[in-house]
CSV table of C-alpha atoms and ligand atoms in Angstrom, one decimal:
chain,number,residue,atom,x,y,z
A,1369,MET,CA,31.8,14.3,-25.7
A,1370,GLU,CA,35.3,15.3,-25.7
A,1371,LYS,CA,38.0,13.8,-28.6
A,1372,TRP,CA,39.6,10.9,-28.1
A,1373,PRO,CA,37.9,9.8,-24.7
A,1374,ILE,CA,39.8,6.9,-23.3
A,1375,GLY,CA,37.7,3.4,-23.1
A,1376,ILE,CA,38.6,-0.2,-22.0
A,1377,PHE,CA,37.3,-3.4,-23.7
A,1378,THR,CA,35.2,-4.8,-20.7
A,1379,SER,CA,32.8,-7.7,-20.0
A,1380,VAL,CA,29.7,-8.6,-17.5
A,1381,GLY,CA,29.5,-11.7,-16.6
A,1382,ALA,CA,31.1,-14.1,-18.8
A,1383,GLY,CA,33.5,-12.4,-21.6
A,1384,LEU,CA,36.7,-11.4,-22.2
A,1385,GLY,CA,37.2,-7.7,-20.9
A,1386,ALA,CA,38.2,-6.2,-17.6
A,1387,GLY,CA,35.3,-5.9,-15.1
A,1388,LEU,CA,33.2,-2.5,-14.5
A,1389,ASP,CA,35.2,-2.5,-11.2
A,1390,THR,CA,38.4,-2.2,-12.6
A,1391,VAL,CA,36.8,0.4,-15.1
A,1392,LYS,CA,36.0,2.8,-12.4
A,1393,SER,CA,38.9,2.3,-10.2
A,1394,LEU,CA,40.9,3.8,-13.2
A,1395,GLY,CA,38.7,6.8,-13.9
A,1396,VAL,CA,37.5,5.8,-17.2
A,1397,HIS,CA,34.0,6.7,-18.8
A,1398,THR,CA,33.7,4.9,-22.2
A,1399,VAL,CA,34.3,1.3,-22.8
A,1400,GLN,CA,33.5,-1.2,-25.3
A,1401,LEU,CA,31.2,-4.3,-24.2
A,1402,HIS,CA,31.7,-7.7,-25.0
A,1403,THR,CA,27.8,-9.2,-24.7
A,1404,PRO,CA,26.8,-11.5,-22.0
A,1405,HIS,CA,25.4,-15.1,-22.8
A,1406,GLY,CA,21.8,-15.3,-23.3
A,1407,PRO,CA,20.3,-16.0,-19.5
A,1408,ASP,CA,22.6,-12.2,-19.1
A,1409,ARG,CA,20.2,-10.5,-21.9
A,1410,ALA,CA,17.3,-10.9,-20.2
A,1411,PRO,CA,15.2,-7.8,-19.8
A,1412,ASP,CA,15.6,-7.7,-15.9
A,1413,ARG,CA,19.3,-8.7,-16.0
A,1414,VAL,CA,20.0,-5.6,-18.8
A,1415,ALA,CA,18.3,-3.2,-16.5
A,1416,GLN,CA,20.9,-3.8,-14.1
A,1417,PHE,CA,24.0,-3.5,-16.1
A,1418,ARG,CA,22.2,-0.8,-17.7
A,1419,LYS,CA,21.7,1.1,-14.3
A,1420,GLN,CA,25.1,-0.4,-12.9
A,1421,PHE,CA,26.8,1.8,-16.2
A,1422,GLU,CA,24.8,5.0,-15.9
A,1423,ASP,CA,25.8,5.2,-12.1
A,1424,ALA,CA,29.1,5.1,-12.5
A,1425,GLY,CA,28.9,7.2,-15.1
A,1426,VAL,CA,30.5,5.2,-17.9
A,1427,LEU,CA,29.3,4.7,-21.6
A,1428,VAL,CA,29.2,1.9,-23.5
A,1429,THR,CA,30.2,2.8,-27.3
A,1430,VAL,CA,30.1,-0.7,-29.1
A,1431,VAL,CA,28.7,-3.8,-27.9
A,1432,PHE,CA,31.2,-6.8,-29.4
A,1433,ALA,CA,29.0,-10.0,-30.4
A,1434,GLY,CA,30.7,-13.2,-29.1
A,1435,PHE,CA,29.0,-16.8,-29.7
A,1436,GLU,CA,29.4,-19.9,-28.0
A,1437,GLY,CA,31.7,-22.1,-30.0
A,1438,GLU,CA,34.4,-19.6,-30.9
A,1439,SER,CA,38.5,-20.3,-30.3
A,1440,TYR,CA,41.0,-18.2,-30.9
A,1441,ALA,CA,43.3,-21.0,-30.0
A,1442,ASP,CA,45.2,-21.1,-33.4
A,1443,ILE,CA,44.5,-19.4,-36.6
A,1444,PRO,CA,42.8,-23.0,-38.2
A,1445,THR,CA,40.5,-23.1,-35.4
A,1446,VAL,CA,39.6,-19.2,-36.1
A,1447,GLN,CA,38.7,-19.8,-39.6
A,1448,LYS,CA,36.5,-22.8,-38.1
A,1449,THR,CA,34.9,-21.1,-35.7
A,1450,VAL,CA,34.7,-17.6,-35.6
A,1451,GLY,CA,31.7,-15.1,-36.8
A,1452,LEU,CA,29.5,-15.5,-39.5
A,1453,VAL,CA,31.8,-17.5,-42.1
A,1454,PRO,CA,31.4,-21.0,-40.9
A,1455,ALA,CA,28.6,-21.9,-43.1
A,1456,ASP,CA,26.6,-24.4,-40.8
A,1457,LEU,CA,26.5,-21.9,-38.0
A,1458,ARG,CA,25.7,-18.7,-39.8
A,1459,ALA,CA,21.5,-18.9,-39.5
A,1460,GLU,CA,21.9,-19.4,-35.7
A,1461,ARG,CA,24.5,-17.3,-35.6
A,1462,LEU,CA,22.5,-14.5,-37.7
A,1463,GLU,CA,19.6,-14.7,-35.2
A,1464,GLU,CA,21.9,-14.6,-32.3
A,1465,THR,CA,23.2,-11.4,-33.5
A,1466,ARG,CA,19.8,-10.0,-33.9
A,1467,ALA,CA,19.0,-10.5,-30.1
A,1468,ILE,CA,22.9,-8.8,-29.4
A,1469,SER,CA,21.6,-6.3,-31.5
A,1470,ASP,CA,18.5,-5.7,-29.7
A,1471,PHE,CA,21.2,-6.3,-26.0
A,1472,ALA,CA,22.9,-3.2,-27.1
A,1473,LYS,CA,19.8,-1.2,-28.2
A,1474,ALA,CA,18.3,-1.8,-24.7
A,1475,MET,CA,22.0,-0.6,-23.2
A,1476,GLY,CA,21.6,2.7,-25.4
A,1477,CYS,CA,24.6,1.8,-27.4
A,1478,ASP,CA,24.6,2.5,-31.3
A,1479,ALA,CA,27.1,0.3,-32.4
A,1480,LEU,CA,27.5,-3.4,-32.8
A,1481,GLY,CA,31.1,-5.1,-33.1
A,1482,MET,CA,32.0,-8.2,-34.5
A,1483,HIS,CA,35.2,-10.3,-35.8
A,1484,ILE,CA,33.2,-11.5,-38.7
A,1485,GLY,CA,35.4,-13.9,-39.4
A,1486,PHE,CA,38.1,-14.8,-42.4
A,1487,VAL,CA,36.6,-13.2,-45.2
A,1488,PRO,CA,37.7,-15.5,-48.4
A,1489,GLU,CA,40.3,-13.2,-50.4
A,1490,ASP,CA,38.9,-15.0,-53.6
A,1491,THR,CA,35.3,-13.3,-54.4
A,1492,SER,CA,34.7,-16.8,-56.8
A,1493,ASP,CA,34.8,-18.7,-53.2
A,1494,PRO,CA,31.5,-20.4,-52.9
A,1495,ASN,CA,30.9,-18.7,-49.0
A,1496,TYR,CA,32.4,-15.4,-50.4
A,1497,ALA,CA,28.4,-14.6,-51.6
A,1498,PRO,CA,26.6,-16.3,-48.3
A,1499,VAL,CA,28.6,-13.7,-46.3
A,1500,ILE,CA,28.0,-10.7,-47.9
A,1501,ARG,CA,24.7,-11.5,-47.6
A,1502,ALA,CA,25.0,-12.2,-43.9
A,1503,ALA,CA,26.7,-9.1,-43.4
A,1504,GLN,CA,23.9,-7.1,-45.5
A,1505,GLU,CA,21.5,-8.7,-43.4
A,1506,VAL,CA,23.2,-7.6,-39.9
A,1507,CYS,CA,23.3,-4.0,-41.6
A,1508,ASP,CA,20.1,-4.0,-42.3
A,1509,TYR,CA,19.0,-5.0,-38.5
A,1510,CYS,CA,21.0,-2.7,-36.8
A,1511,LYS,CA,19.9,0.1,-39.0
A,1512,THR,CA,16.2,-0.7,-37.6
A,1513,ASN,CA,17.8,-0.3,-34.3
A,1514,GLY,CA,19.6,2.6,-34.8
A,1515,GLN,CA,23.3,1.0,-34.9
A,1516,ARG,CA,26.2,0.8,-37.1
A,1517,PHE,CA,27.7,-2.4,-37.6
A,1518,HIS,CA,31.6,-2.6,-36.6
A,1519,LEU,CA,34.0,-5.3,-37.9
A,1520,GLU,CA,37.1,-6.0,-36.3
A,1521,THR,CA,39.7,-5.8,-38.1
A,1522,GLY,CA,43.1,-8.5,-38.4
A,1523,GLN,CA,41.9,-11.2,-40.5
A,1524,GLU,CA,42.3,-9.7,-43.8
A,1525,LYS,CA,44.2,-7.4,-45.7
A,1526,ALA,CA,42.8,-3.7,-46.2
A,1527,ASP,CA,42.1,-4.3,-49.6
A,1528,VAL,CA,39.9,-7.5,-49.2
A,1529,LEU,CA,38.2,-5.2,-46.6
A,1530,LEU,CA,37.8,-2.3,-48.9
A,1531,SER,CA,36.2,-4.3,-51.8
A,1532,PHE,CA,34.2,-6.3,-49.1
A,1533,PHE,CA,32.8,-2.9,-48.0
A,1534,ASN,CA,32.1,-2.2,-51.3
A,1535,ASP,CA,30.0,-5.6,-52.2
A,1536,VAL,CA,28.0,-5.4,-48.7
A,1537,GLY,CA,27.2,-1.4,-50.0
A,1538,ARG,CA,25.5,-0.3,-46.6
A,1539,ASP,CA,26.1,2.8,-44.9
A,1540,ASN,CA,25.7,1.8,-41.5
A,1541,LEU,CA,28.8,-0.6,-41.9
A,1542,ALA,CA,31.8,0.7,-40.5
A,1543,ILE,CA,35.6,-0.7,-39.3
A,1544,ASN,CA,36.5,-1.2,-35.2
A,1545,PHE,CA,40.6,-0.6,-36.2
A,1546,ASP,CA,42.5,-3.0,-33.9
A,1547,PRO,CA,46.2,-2.3,-35.2
A,1548,ALA,CA,47.7,-4.9,-33.2
A,1549,ASN,CA,45.7,-8.0,-34.9
A,1550,LEU,CA,47.6,-7.2,-38.3
A,1551,ILE,CA,50.4,-8.3,-36.6
A,1552,LEU,CA,49.0,-11.1,-34.6
A,1553,TYR,CA,47.7,-12.3,-38.1
A,1554,GLY,CA,50.2,-11.2,-40.1
A,1555,THR,CA,48.0,-9.8,-42.6
A,1556,ASP,CA,49.3,-6.2,-43.3
A,1557,GLU,CA,51.4,-3.3,-42.0
A,1558,PRO,CA,49.1,-1.6,-39.4
A,1559,ILE,CA,49.7,2.4,-39.7
A,1560,PRO,CA,49.5,2.3,-44.1
A,1561,ALA,CA,46.3,-0.5,-43.4
A,1562,LEU,CA,45.1,2.2,-41.3
A,1563,ARG,CA,45.1,5.5,-43.8
A,1564,GLU,CA,43.8,2.8,-46.8
A,1565,VAL,CA,40.4,1.9,-44.4
A,1566,GLY,CA,40.3,4.8,-42.5
A,1567,ARG,CA,37.3,6.9,-43.9
A,1568,TYR,CA,35.2,3.7,-42.0
A,1569,VAL,CA,36.8,3.5,-38.9
A,1570,LYS,CA,34.5,4.7,-36.5
A,1571,SER,CA,36.3,2.7,-33.5
A,1572,VAL,CA,39.4,1.4,-32.7
A,1573,HIS,CA,41.5,-0.9,-30.1
A,1574,CYS,CA,44.4,0.7,-28.5
A,1575,LYS,CA,46.3,-2.9,-28.8
A,1576,ASP,CA,49.9,-3.7,-29.2
A,1577,ALA,CA,52.0,-6.5,-30.5
A,1578,LYS,CA,55.5,-7.8,-31.7
A,1579,ARG,CA,56.1,-10.1,-34.3
A,1580,GLN,CA,57.6,-13.2,-33.6
A,1581,ALA,CA,59.0,-16.2,-35.5
A,1582,GLY,CA,57.9,-20.0,-34.0
A,1583,VAL,CA,54.9,-18.8,-31.9
A,1584,GLY,CA,52.9,-21.2,-33.5
A,1585,GLY,CA,49.5,-22.2,-34.3
A,1586,GLY,CA,49.7,-19.9,-37.6
A,1587,TRP,CA,50.2,-16.8,-35.2
A,1588,ALA,CA,52.9,-14.3,-36.9
A,1589,GLY,CA,53.6,-12.4,-33.6
A,1590,VAL,CA,52.6,-12.0,-29.6
A,1591,GLU,CA,50.5,-9.1,-28.0
A,1592,THR,CA,52.3,-7.0,-25.6
A,1593,PRO,CA,51.4,-4.5,-23.2
A,1594,LEU,CA,50.5,-0.9,-25.3
A,1595,GLY,CA,53.8,1.0,-26.7
A,1596,GLN,CA,56.3,-2.0,-25.9
A,1597,GLY,CA,54.8,-3.6,-29.3
A,1598,GLU,CA,55.7,-2.4,-33.0
A,1599,VAL,CA,52.4,-0.8,-33.5
A,1600,ASN,CA,54.2,2.5,-33.2
A,1601,MET,CA,51.5,4.3,-30.9
A,1602,PRO,CA,52.2,7.9,-31.6
A,1603,LEU,CA,52.2,7.1,-35.2
A,1604,PHE,CA,48.9,5.6,-35.1
A,1605,LEU,CA,47.4,8.0,-33.0
A,1606,GLN,CA,48.8,10.8,-35.6
A,1607,THR,CA,47.2,9.1,-38.4
A,1608,LEU,CA,44.1,8.6,-36.9
A,1609,LYS,CA,44.0,12.6,-36.4
A,1610,ASP,CA,44.9,13.1,-39.6
A,1611,LEU,CA,41.7,10.9,-40.6
A,1612,GLY,CA,39.6,13.2,-38.3
A,1613,TYR,CA,38.8,10.3,-35.9
A,1614,VAL,CA,37.5,11.9,-32.6
A,1615,GLY,CA,35.8,8.3,-31.3
A,1616,PRO,CA,37.1,6.5,-28.3
A,1617,LEU,CA,40.5,5.0,-27.6
A,1618,THR,CA,39.3,2.2,-26.3
A,1619,ILE,CA,42.2,-0.5,-24.8
A,1620,GLU,CA,42.4,-3.8,-25.1
A,1621,ARG,CA,44.2,-5.9,-23.2
A,1622,GLU,CA,43.9,-9.8,-23.8
A,1623,ILE,CA,44.8,-11.5,-20.6
A,1624,SER,CA,43.4,-11.6,-17.0
A,1625,GLY,CA,44.1,-10.6,-13.9
A,1626,GLU,CA,46.1,-8.1,-11.9
A,1627,GLN,CA,48.7,-8.0,-14.8
A,1628,GLN,CA,46.0,-7.2,-17.0
A,1629,LYS,CA,44.5,-4.4,-14.6
A,1630,LYS,CA,48.4,-2.9,-14.4
A,1631,ASP,CA,48.9,-3.1,-17.8
A,1632,ILE,CA,45.8,-1.2,-18.6
A,1633,ALA,CA,46.7,1.4,-16.3
A,1634,GLU,CA,50.4,2.2,-18.0
A,1635,ALA,CA,47.8,2.4,-21.2
A,1636,ILE,CA,46.0,5.1,-19.8
A,1637,ALA,CA,49.1,7.2,-18.8
A,1638,LEU,CA,50.3,6.3,-22.4
A,1639,LEU,CA,47.0,7.8,-24.2
A,1640,GLN,CA,46.7,10.7,-21.9
A,1641,ARG,CA,50.3,11.6,-22.5
A,1642,LEU,CA,50.6,10.8,-26.1
A,1643,ARG,CA,46.8,12.7,-26.8
A,1644,GLY,CA,47.9,15.8,-24.8
A,1645,GLU,CA,51.1,16.0,-26.9
A,1646,ILE,CA,49.3,15.1,-30.5
A,1647,LEU,CA,45.9,16.8,-30.4
A,1648,GLY,CA,47.8,20.1,-28.2
B,902,MG,MG1,40.4,-5.8,-30.7
């Protein structure tokens, strides 16, 4: 594969990403795929999806898990509802995670991504050890499917993430680095954080955001079109180069409709220009 192929965060059926038609019309050949719901993971549906992506010449580089009941409405709601951190939902979500890993394998994809939720910063928190065990279980299951497990960044500082990696202790645990999330959640400075955890970064979201007071909901900023926020995309890409990262640059734009498509098209142009300047 070429270095830094452009990608788009997509979905089939229900989901948060752009559709395959958008991907095709923009001439992009890699995607991350937000998992469809259970009925759309039935074998006949998977075969259809796989054929659609293959016919379009589009490689699925990460399948992102998602669960019913997750909400990003505000930060307290994220803490209560997202990923494997909510204790009362963990067992059923682990079971669904295994099914999503199988779906990813059936799609020919070697990485499962997830917002695991807010990992407790205090390792003596009663929920810390169970979350470590849950991550180990996911890693071990993914390994049987020949996959890595990519944690999306944003909800914890780089040093918390590093000690989490140390405690999970699995060689197929990796990071999907989303620089904008660190601004939106107000957790860390994107570029220094990227340098700190860089050795684990196996996929990225090209997403931008700017700090803004008074957004509400505990958010520290707002998402912007790529290049118009405070991530500093040239420095983000230069840092990825310095780290030896050669994987996809996957654009994530968390709005919908025509504006999403327009912003993604502009993001592609920006990334192509920067890729040329930085990789030469
Ligand atoms: Mg993201």
